[in-house]
mmCIF file of C-alpha atoms in Angstrom:
data_model
loop_
_atom_site.group_PDB
_atom_site.id
_atom_site.type_symbol
_atom_site.label_atom_id
_atom_site.label_comp_id
_atom_site.label_asym_id
_atom_site.label_seq_id
_atom_site.Cartn_x
_atom_site.Cartn_y
_atom_site.Cartn_z
ATOM 1 C CA MET A 745 -12.715 3.750 4.724
ATOM 2 C CA TYR A 746 -11.252 3.733 1.095
ATOM 3 C CA LYS A 747 -11.122 6.986 -0.803
ATOM 4 C CA VAL A 748 -12.734 6.746 -3.885
ATOM 5 C CA VAL A 749 -12.405 9.464 -7.218
ATOM 6 C CA VAL A 750 -14.756 8.978 -10.318
ATOM 7 C CA VAL A 751 -13.760 10.342 -13.323
ATOM 8 C CA GLU A 752 -15.886 9.855 -16.158
ATOM 9 C CA ASP A 753 -16.970 12.434 -19.040
ATOM 10 C CA GLU A 754 -20.845 10.966 -19.696
ATOM 11 C CA LYS A 755 -22.673 12.549 -16.867
ATOM 12 C CA ARG A 756 -25.425 10.237 -16.612
ATOM 13 C CA VAL A 757 -22.963 7.454 -16.428
ATOM 14 C CA ARG A 758 -21.171 9.101 -13.824
ATOM 15 C CA GLN A 759 -24.056 10.307 -11.622
ATOM 16 C CA GLY A 760 -25.167 6.437 -11.515
ATOM 17 C CA ILE A 761 -22.046 5.395 -10.180
ATOM 18 C CA VAL A 762 -21.577 8.232 -7.722
ATOM 19 C CA MET A 763 -25.116 8.154 -6.563
ATOM 20 C CA GLY A 764 -26.177 4.594 -7.295
ATOM 21 C CA THR A 765 -23.700 2.597 -5.435
ATOM 22 C CA ASP A 766 -24.313 1.638 -1.714
ATOM 23 C CA TRP A 767 -20.500 2.959 -1.285
ATOM 24 C CA SER A 768 -20.705 2.996 2.699
ATOM 25 C CA GLY A 769 -21.761 -0.710 2.365
ATOM 26 C CA ILE A 770 -18.499 -1.730 0.495
ATOM 27 C CA ASN A 771 -16.669 0.622 3.151
ATOM 28 C CA CYS A 772 -15.971 3.218 0.757
ATOM 29 C CA ILE A 773 -16.537 7.289 0.530
ATOM 30 C CA VAL A 774 -16.500 9.029 -2.918
ATOM 31 C CA MET A 775 -13.864 12.063 -2.470
ATOM 32 C CA GLY A 776 -14.545 13.685 -5.687
ATOM 33 C CA GLU A 777 -15.445 13.180 -9.365
ATOM 34 C CA ALA A 778 -14.425 14.842 -12.768
ATOM 35 C CA SER A 779 -15.449 14.781 -16.327
ATOM 36 C CA ASN A 780 -12.338 14.607 -18.032
ATOM 37 C CA GLY A 781 -8.523 13.702 -17.477
ATOM 38 C CA GLU A 782 -7.295 16.872 -16.895
ATOM 39 C CA GLU A 783 -9.754 17.589 -14.082
ATOM 40 C CA GLY A 784 -8.994 14.044 -12.964
ATOM 41 C CA VAL A 785 -5.241 14.664 -12.291
ATOM 42 C CA GLU A 786 -6.413 17.542 -10.118
ATOM 43 C CA ILE A 787 -8.881 15.768 -8.265
ATOM 44 C CA ILE A 788 -6.520 12.755 -7.620
ATOM 45 C CA ARG A 789 -3.640 15.058 -6.628
ATOM 46 C CA LYS A 790 -6.188 16.704 -4.014
ATOM 47 C CA CYS A 791 -7.851 13.775 -2.534
ATOM 48 C CA LYS A 792 -5.102 11.264 -2.896
ATOM 49 C CA PRO A 793 -7.697 8.435 -3.339
ATOM 50 C CA ASP A 794 -7.287 4.638 -2.559
ATOM 51 C CA ILE A 795 -9.089 3.866 -5.673
ATOM 52 C CA VAL A 796 -9.879 5.374 -9.006
ATOM 53 C CA ILE A 797 -12.976 4.688 -11.179
ATOM 54 C CA THR A 798 -12.145 5.995 -14.623
ATOM 55 C CA ASP A 799 -13.393 5.807 -18.466
ATOM 56 C CA ILE A 800 -10.572 5.297 -20.797
ATOM 57 C CA ARG A 801 -11.859 7.461 -23.567
ATOM 58 C CA MET A 802 -12.321 11.029 -22.425
ATOM 59 C CA PRO A 803 -12.001 14.389 -23.697
ATOM 60 C CA ARG A 804 -8.854 16.662 -23.235
ATOM 61 C CA MET A 805 -6.988 13.402 -21.365
ATOM 62 C CA MET A 806 -7.629 9.906 -21.923
ATOM 63 C CA GLY A 807 -8.007 7.921 -18.700
ATOM 64 C CA ILE A 808 -4.555 5.881 -19.406
ATOM 65 C CA GLU A 809 -3.180 9.416 -19.575
ATOM 66 C CA MET A 810 -4.006 10.549 -16.719
ATOM 67 C CA ILE A 811 -3.330 7.447 -14.635
ATOM 68 C CA GLU A 812 0.286 7.588 -16.341
ATOM 69 C CA LYS A 813 0.378 11.305 -15.313
ATOM 70 C CA VAL A 814 -0.438 10.717 -11.198
ATOM 71 C CA HIS A 815 2.134 7.568 -11.301
ATOM 72 C CA GLU A 816 4.850 10.006 -12.293
ATOM 73 C CA GLU A 817 3.985 12.143 -9.463
ATOM 74 C CA GLY A 818 4.305 9.261 -6.800
ATOM 75 C CA LEU A 819 0.507 8.630 -6.546
ATOM 76 C CA GLU A 820 -0.691 5.115 -6.891
ATOM 77 C CA PRO A 821 -4.417 4.406 -6.375
ATOM 78 C CA CYS A 822 -6.061 1.315 -7.541
ATOM 79 C CA VAL A 823 -7.460 1.517 -10.512
ATOM 80 C CA ILE A 824 -10.617 0.388 -12.189
ATOM 81 C CA PHE A 825 -10.868 1.178 -15.812
ATOM 82 C CA LEU A 826 -14.250 1.453 -17.772
ATOM 83 C CA SER A 827 -14.850 1.620 -21.528
ATOM 84 C CA ALA A 828 -17.481 1.084 -24.055
ATOM 85 C CA TYR A 829 -14.933 -0.443 -26.431
ATOM 86 C CA GLY A 830 -14.175 -4.099 -26.295
ATOM 87 C CA ASP A 831 -10.683 -3.020 -27.488
ATOM 88 C CA PHE A 832 -8.063 -5.273 -26.573
ATOM 89 C CA ALA A 833 -5.153 -2.901 -26.967
ATOM 90 C CA TYR A 834 -6.809 -0.889 -24.393
ATOM 91 C CA ALA A 835 -6.987 -3.665 -21.910
ATOM 92 C CA GLN A 836 -3.286 -4.241 -22.540
ATOM 93 C CA GLN A 837 -2.145 -0.854 -21.619
ATOM 94 C CA ALA A 838 -4.783 -1.045 -18.562
ATOM 95 C CA VAL A 839 -2.724 -4.370 -17.510
ATOM 96 C CA LYS A 840 0.777 -2.589 -17.935
ATOM 97 C CA LEU A 841 -0.488 0.159 -15.890
ATOM 98 C CA GLY A 842 -1.350 -2.424 -13.015
ATOM 99 C CA ALA A 843 -4.894 -2.175 -13.104
ATOM 100 C CA ALA A 844 -7.186 -3.613 -10.541
ATOM 101 C CA ASP A 845 -9.783 -4.314 -12.891
ATOM 102 C CA TYR A 846 -11.335 -3.347 -16.379
ATOM 103 C CA LEU A 847 -15.014 -3.232 -17.056
ATOM 104 C CA LEU A 848 -16.931 -3.011 -20.251
ATOM 105 C CA LYS A 849 -19.754 -0.417 -20.233
ATOM 106 C CA PRO A 850 -22.826 -0.918 -19.657
ATOM 107 C CA PHE A 851 -21.720 -3.168 -16.700
ATOM 108 C CA SER A 852 -24.109 -5.150 -14.890
ATOM 109 C CA ASP A 853 -25.468 -4.655 -11.196
ATOM 110 C CA GLY A 854 -23.136 -5.450 -8.652
ATOM 111 C CA GLU A 855 -20.100 -5.731 -11.182
ATOM 112 C CA LEU A 856 -18.541 -2.397 -10.046
ATOM 113 C CA GLU A 857 -19.213 -3.355 -6.626
ATOM 114 C CA ASN A 858 -17.489 -6.742 -6.721
ATOM 115 C CA ALA A 859 -14.483 -5.004 -8.327
ATOM 116 C CA VAL A 860 -13.965 -2.781 -5.393
ATOM 117 C CA LEU A 861 -14.513 -5.714 -3.023
ATOM 118 C CA LYS A 862 -11.851 -7.590 -4.920
ATOM 119 C CA ILE A 863 -9.453 -4.977 -4.396
ATOM 120 C CA ALA A 864 -10.361 -4.516 -0.607
ATOM 121 C CA GLU A 865 -9.725 -8.141 -0.271
ATOM 122 C CA LYS A 866 -6.570 -8.239 -2.010
ATOM 123 C CA ASN A 867 -5.408 -5.373 0.269
ATOM 124 C CA ARG A 868 -6.716 -7.313 3.293
ATOM 125 C CA ARG A 869 -4.567 -10.538 2.202
ATOM 126 C CA GLU A 870 -1.379 -8.501 1.680
ATOM 127 C CA GLU A 871 -1.813 -6.796 5.266
ATOM 128 C CA GLU A 872 -2.452 -9.947 6.960
ATOM 129 C CA LYS A 873 0.830 -11.114 5.016
ATOM 130 C CA ARG A 874 3.093 -8.222 6.023
ATOM 131 C CA GLU A 875 1.645 -8.492 9.963
ATOM 132 C CA GLN A 876 2.463 -11.943 10.177
ATOM 133 C CA PRO A 877 4.756 -12.465 13.259
ATOM 134 C CA ASN A 878 8.070 -12.922 11.536
ATOM 135 C CA GLY A 879 6.855 -11.364 8.211
ATOM 136 C CA GLU A 880 8.224 -13.094 5.131
ATOM 137 C CA LEU A 881 11.175 -14.800 6.713
ATOM 138 C CA LYS A 882 11.267 -18.845 6.791
ATOM 139 C CA LEU A 883 11.463 -19.082 10.386
ATOM 140 C CA ASP A 884 10.340 -22.585 11.260
ATOM 141 C CA ARG A 885 12.075 -23.025 14.597
ATOM 142 C CA GLY A 886 12.947 -26.784 13.624
ATOM 143 C CA ASP A 887 15.937 -25.956 10.983
ATOM 144 C CA LYS A 888 16.924 -22.709 12.571
ATOM 145 C CA SER A 889 20.225 -22.567 14.345
ATOM 146 C CA LYS A 890 20.387 -20.821 18.154
ATOM 147 C CA TYR A 891 22.377 -17.913 16.930
ATOM 148 C CA ILE A 892 19.724 -16.940 14.051
ATOM 149 C CA MET A 893 16.857 -17.302 16.574
ATOM 150 C CA ASP A 894 18.705 -15.409 19.193
ATOM 151 C CA ALA A 895 19.369 -12.663 16.632
ATOM 152 C CA ILE A 896 15.478 -12.347 15.946
ATOM 153 C CA ALA A 897 14.796 -11.974 19.687
ATOM 154 C CA TYR A 898 17.414 -9.325 19.895
ATOM 155 C CA VAL A 899 16.086 -7.186 16.836
ATOM 156 C CA GLU A 900 12.246 -7.855 18.000
ATOM 157 C CA GLN A 901 13.309 -6.477 21.453
ATOM 158 C CA ASN A 902 15.561 -3.484 20.075
ATOM 159 C CA TYR A 903 14.083 -2.564 16.549
ATOM 160 C CA ALA A 904 13.230 0.896 18.116
ATOM 161 C CA ASN A 905 16.577 1.818 18.685
ATOM 162 C CA PRO A 906 17.763 4.248 15.664
ATOM 163 C CA SER A 907 21.288 3.158 15.830
ATOM 164 C CA ILE A 908 20.617 -0.674 15.767
ATOM 165 C CA SER A 909 23.135 -2.367 13.440
ATOM 166 C CA VAL A 910 24.322 -5.910 12.589
ATOM 167 C CA ARG A 911 27.332 -5.101 14.734
ATOM 168 C CA ASP A 912 25.301 -4.787 17.724
ATOM 169 C CA VAL A 913 23.380 -7.840 17.298
ATOM 170 C CA ALA A 914 26.567 -9.891 16.373
ATOM 171 C CA ASP A 915 28.024 -8.462 19.301
ATOM 172 C CA SER A 916 25.071 -9.667 21.559
ATOM 173 C CA LEU A 917 25.775 -13.147 20.481
ATOM 174 C CA GLY A 918 29.486 -13.139 20.656
ATOM 175 C CA ILE A 919 29.814 -13.686 17.028
ATOM 176 C CA SER A 920 31.603 -11.762 13.923
ATOM 177 C CA GLU A 921 29.419 -9.448 11.786
ATOM 178 C CA GLY A 922 30.270 -11.505 8.653
ATOM 179 C CA HIS A 923 29.332 -14.623 10.283
ATOM 180 C CA LEU A 924 26.071 -13.449 11.431
ATOM 181 C CA SER A 925 25.095 -11.948 8.415
ATOM 182 C CA PHE A 926 25.885 -15.086 6.113
ATOM 183 C CA LEU A 927 24.036 -17.531 8.666
ATOM 184 C CA PHE A 928 21.074 -15.200 8.425
ATOM 185 C CA ARG A 929 20.917 -14.833 4.740
ATOM 186 C CA LYS A 930 21.448 -18.616 4.511
ATOM 187 C CA GLU A 931 18.771 -19.585 7.011
ATOM 188 C CA THR A 932 16.018 -16.730 6.177
ATOM 189 C CA ASP A 933 16.425 -15.652 2.725
ATOM 190 C CA SER A 934 16.637 -12.150 4.048
ATOM 191 C CA THR A 935 19.339 -9.563 5.402
ATOM 192 C CA LEU A 936 19.241 -8.863 9.015
ATOM 193 C CA MET A 937 18.784 -5.014 8.571
ATOM 194 C CA ALA A 938 16.059 -6.037 5.922
ATOM 195 C CA TYR A 939 14.292 -7.898 8.984
ATOM 196 C CA VAL A 940 14.824 -4.727 11.427
ATOM 197 C CA THR A 941 12.677 -2.857 8.868
ATOM 198 C CA LYS A 942 9.768 -5.446 8.834
ATOM 199 C CA CYS A 943 9.815 -5.316 12.330
ATOM 200 C CA ARG A 944 9.799 -1.488 12.480
ATOM 201 C CA MET A 945 6.759 -1.488 9.736
ATOM 202 C CA ARG A 946 4.746 -3.565 11.588
ATOM 203 C CA ALA A 947 5.210 -1.847 14.843
ATOM 204 C CA ALA A 948 4.259 1.330 12.679
ATOM 205 C CA MET A 949 0.884 -0.275 11.160
ATOM 206 C CA ASN A 950 -0.212 -1.194 14.788
ATOM 207 C CA LEU A 951 0.473 2.524 16.152
ATOM 208 C CA LEU A 952 -0.992 4.174 13.229
ATOM 209 C CA LYS A 953 -4.161 1.819 13.303
ATOM 210 C CA SER A 954 -4.817 2.755 17.159
ATOM 211 C CA TYR A 955 -5.031 6.526 15.782
ATOM 212 C CA ARG A 956 -3.583 8.021 18.984
ATOM 213 C CA HIS A 957 -0.307 9.054 17.346
ATOM 214 C CA LYS A 958 1.099 11.506 14.942
ATOM 215 C CA VAL A 959 2.961 10.138 12.005
ATOM 216 C CA TYR A 960 6.490 11.692 13.495
ATOM 217 C CA GLU A 961 5.937 10.189 16.713
ATOM 218 C CA VAL A 962 5.008 6.950 15.399
ATOM 219 C CA ALA A 963 8.193 7.188 13.217
ATOM 220 C CA GLN A 964 10.358 8.288 16.204
ATOM 221 C CA GLN A 965 8.606 5.167 18.327
ATOM 222 C CA VAL A 966 9.907 2.559 15.796
ATOM 223 C CA GLY A 967 13.464 3.710 15.459
ATOM 224 C CA TYR A 968 13.449 6.752 12.587
ATOM 225 C CA ARG A 969 14.537 9.980 13.129
ATOM 226 C CA ASP A 970 13.938 11.307 9.641
ATOM 227 C CA ILE A 971 10.114 11.394 8.915
ATOM 228 C CA THR A 972 10.680 11.590 5.378
ATOM 229 C CA TYR A 973 12.642 8.385 5.016
ATOM 230 C CA PHE A 974 10.236 6.769 7.380
ATOM 231 C CA SER A 975 7.403 7.582 5.043
ATOM 232 C CA LYS A 976 9.377 6.857 1.883
ATOM 233 C CA THR A 977 9.919 3.314 3.378
ATOM 234 C CA PHE A 978 6.686 2.978 5.061
ATOM 235 C CA LYS A 979 4.896 3.513 1.148
ATOM 236 C CA LYS A 980 7.330 0.883 -0.319
ATOM 237 C CA TYR A 981 6.551 -1.696 2.394
ATOM 238 C CA VAL A 982 2.799 -1.092 2.844
ATOM 239 C CA GLY A 983 1.872 0.362 -0.573
ATOM 240 C CA VAL A 984 0.349 3.699 0.957
ATOM 241 C CA SER A 985 1.767 6.408 3.002
ATOM 242 C CA PRO A 986 1.784 6.344 6.531
ATOM 243 C CA SER A 987 -1.083 9.233 6.719
ATOM 244 C CA GLU A 988 -3.040 7.423 4.094
ATOM 245 C CA TYR A 989 -2.875 4.197 5.954
ATOM 246 C CA GLN A 990 -4.030 6.011 9.340
ATOM 247 C CA ASN A 991 -6.835 7.522 7.649
ATOM 248 C CA ARG A 992 -8.409 4.157 6.754
ATOM 249 C CA TYR A 993 -8.616 3.622 10.589
ATOM 250 C CA SER A 994 -10.067 7.086 11.440
ATOM 251 C CA PRO A 995 -12.577 6.952 14.255
ATOM 252 C CA GLU A 996 -14.668 9.528 12.144
#
């Protein structure tokens, strides 16, 4: 389920969002709420939500300032901004911060739910794209040389080897590293080691979904000795940390 935090200084509006929305029906759970931006920063730090719903104008810290603050700390939830002001400048700032949506209060029934569902649908499409058998590579077999198809097969069989290198793949094919690197880039628009990372990330996502392994075990199984480096790479590739991704598939 997606974790949600609501930050809104108007108590009536905040309670209406928290209590009046069928969160379970849109695969969400409210993890926390706050009445101003300063409290919001603390709640976001603590809960690490997938989605933040926040007013823009609030006492003590504006909603936009709050989101800028958590971005500086490496937290990047999807954000739905709320505002009672039809001020284009606010909308511009929201867009610059990568806002998922911008709703004017009072919003109509179903409008907030639709904004959340749009986020979920976008995430689903992005995840499906990442999980395609060959990632983002252009791998139509008709226009790929045997060297490249064999290199891809080697990587898919050996990506879990922490020491896998371009030299290993080139040696398995009986060609030079330079020639393999040139061909791979030319025929796939990607480097060979970038493809190794794609294979590792797809495997990690599948292992985390099963909820049978700890994050450090997943890191080891897909070829990473350093769990910190694995976590940074995973978040860069998937958009959330390994633990956050795994929690989405929690059996509880």
